[in-house]
């Protein structure tokens, strides 16, 4: 058995920046179906799309002849896969409509306004040799029960297509793009970002030109940086060393108020301050929610505990990791006024009640970028000072890959159920003060530090998240947590 430990004491993130999947299957993760291009392009792309469409038809959610909107990111395999998706849609008696290359939230926004289903061909932040499908019903992102139903439809039928890729029946690219940008033009004054000079790290983001356009429309001076003709897997939860170096280099070379970007399909923002220092996604989410005046925020258990202590929100609701869980909890909290949901990766989901902003219950990168920049313009303070005012604690994370998931599961089950065992494991850290079992096992020790173990649902890996007052303490905790995990995964404990 081979074990790979990716740990970086300076970054404390998923150091290789790669989301690994089993090489023998395609699986649903926290957002859509993903896998190697070699496993997706061809009959699998057709068959999974066919299963999704059949599920909706059998439920009566859509009817024969209805449109299904299809978008894609800029990775090299996306055009071919999108044509296979279109072929499957047509085979179901539906109308495949091409949205072209555009942000996932732009496609979703357009389709939801028309009460139509949609599919985004994207692997998000994972490398170019991988890709995926994000499915949307007419009401929004598929839920976890929807995933189960799609899998059942897929397993209940023999493969129905072996080759070939068809054409689209119609085109909605320009209309979808305009509607998406108009959403922000309506919500912000034309001079909302006046006086700001903002670097736009373009890399291979599908939003690279749109982002510069909306910044200019709102009065900022956008500066294009790092445009790439090949796909760059920018992960807003696990920046590569070269991304970190570039942000600092650009900030040192130019007088910038911030540097902004997105992941590949533009549903996660990347924001760096005037020094080129990365601003955590959950902190960007908190700034966004504050700017919009939300009293209730919904976020996964992996977001910073300072959300409960920063006194910016009347209620903080915690969920499992994954946008479907956040969206479900947002719906439950809708009676409490404006609800903003966000994940640790920075993707923001908006419920009803925001002035001049239509709801968009799917991850979006533009809204948090614009709200964060608007705070700089309003407060006339550097972004580093605004971020510091939230007093977020130091958080680091890493993972073990290719582990024995049975052994890992046994360890987590024992941590959950055995109080005495849990106390022994954490006795050197002051003992256990609180236990949170929403997603994995999240332990808060006596001094307020946090260690959180969470197994992946679709890969042989386990993640460790830690939170502490100082960076040194967080690094110490993370190293300890990974050592504990490795011992249990190898049976050497």
Short mmCIF file of C-alpha atoms in Angstrom, two decimals, residues 1 48 90 112 144 151 164 206 249 282 287 325 334 342 355 358 366 380 391 432 443 472 491:
data_model
loop_
_atom_site.label_atom_id
_atom_site.label_comp_id
_atom_site.label_asym_id
_atom_site.label_seq_id
_atom_site.Cartn_x
_atom_site.Cartn_y
_atom_site.Cartn_z
CA UNK A 1 0.00 0.00 0.00
CA UNK A 48 -24.67 10.14 -17.78
CA UNK A 90 -31.43 15.38 -28.50
CA UNK A 112 -33.10 29.15 -14.02
CA UNK A 144 -27.96 14.72 -3.16
CA UNK A 151 -27.09 7.03 -10.60
CA UNK A 164 -20.44 10.19 -32.35
CA UNK A 206 -13.66 31.26 -18.58
CA UNK A 249 5.27 39.66 -7.59
CA UNK A 282 -14.64 32.11 3.83
CA UNK A 287 -17.14 40.42 3.78
CA UNK A 325 -26.05 21.10 1.67
CA UNK A 334 -35.35 31.80 4.19
CA UNK A 342 -20.75 30.58 1.08
CA UNK A 355 -32.03 44.86 -3.04
CA UNK A 358 -32.06 38.39 -8.15
CA UNK A 366 -18.45 37.68 -9.35
CA UNK A 380 -11.22 53.91 2.01
CA UNK A 391 -10.18 38.60 13.39
CA UNK A 432 -11.80 17.78 24.39
CA UNK A 443 -12.79 18.49 17.85
CA UNK A 472 3.00 28.38 14.32
CA UNK A 491 -1.95 0.23 11.41
#
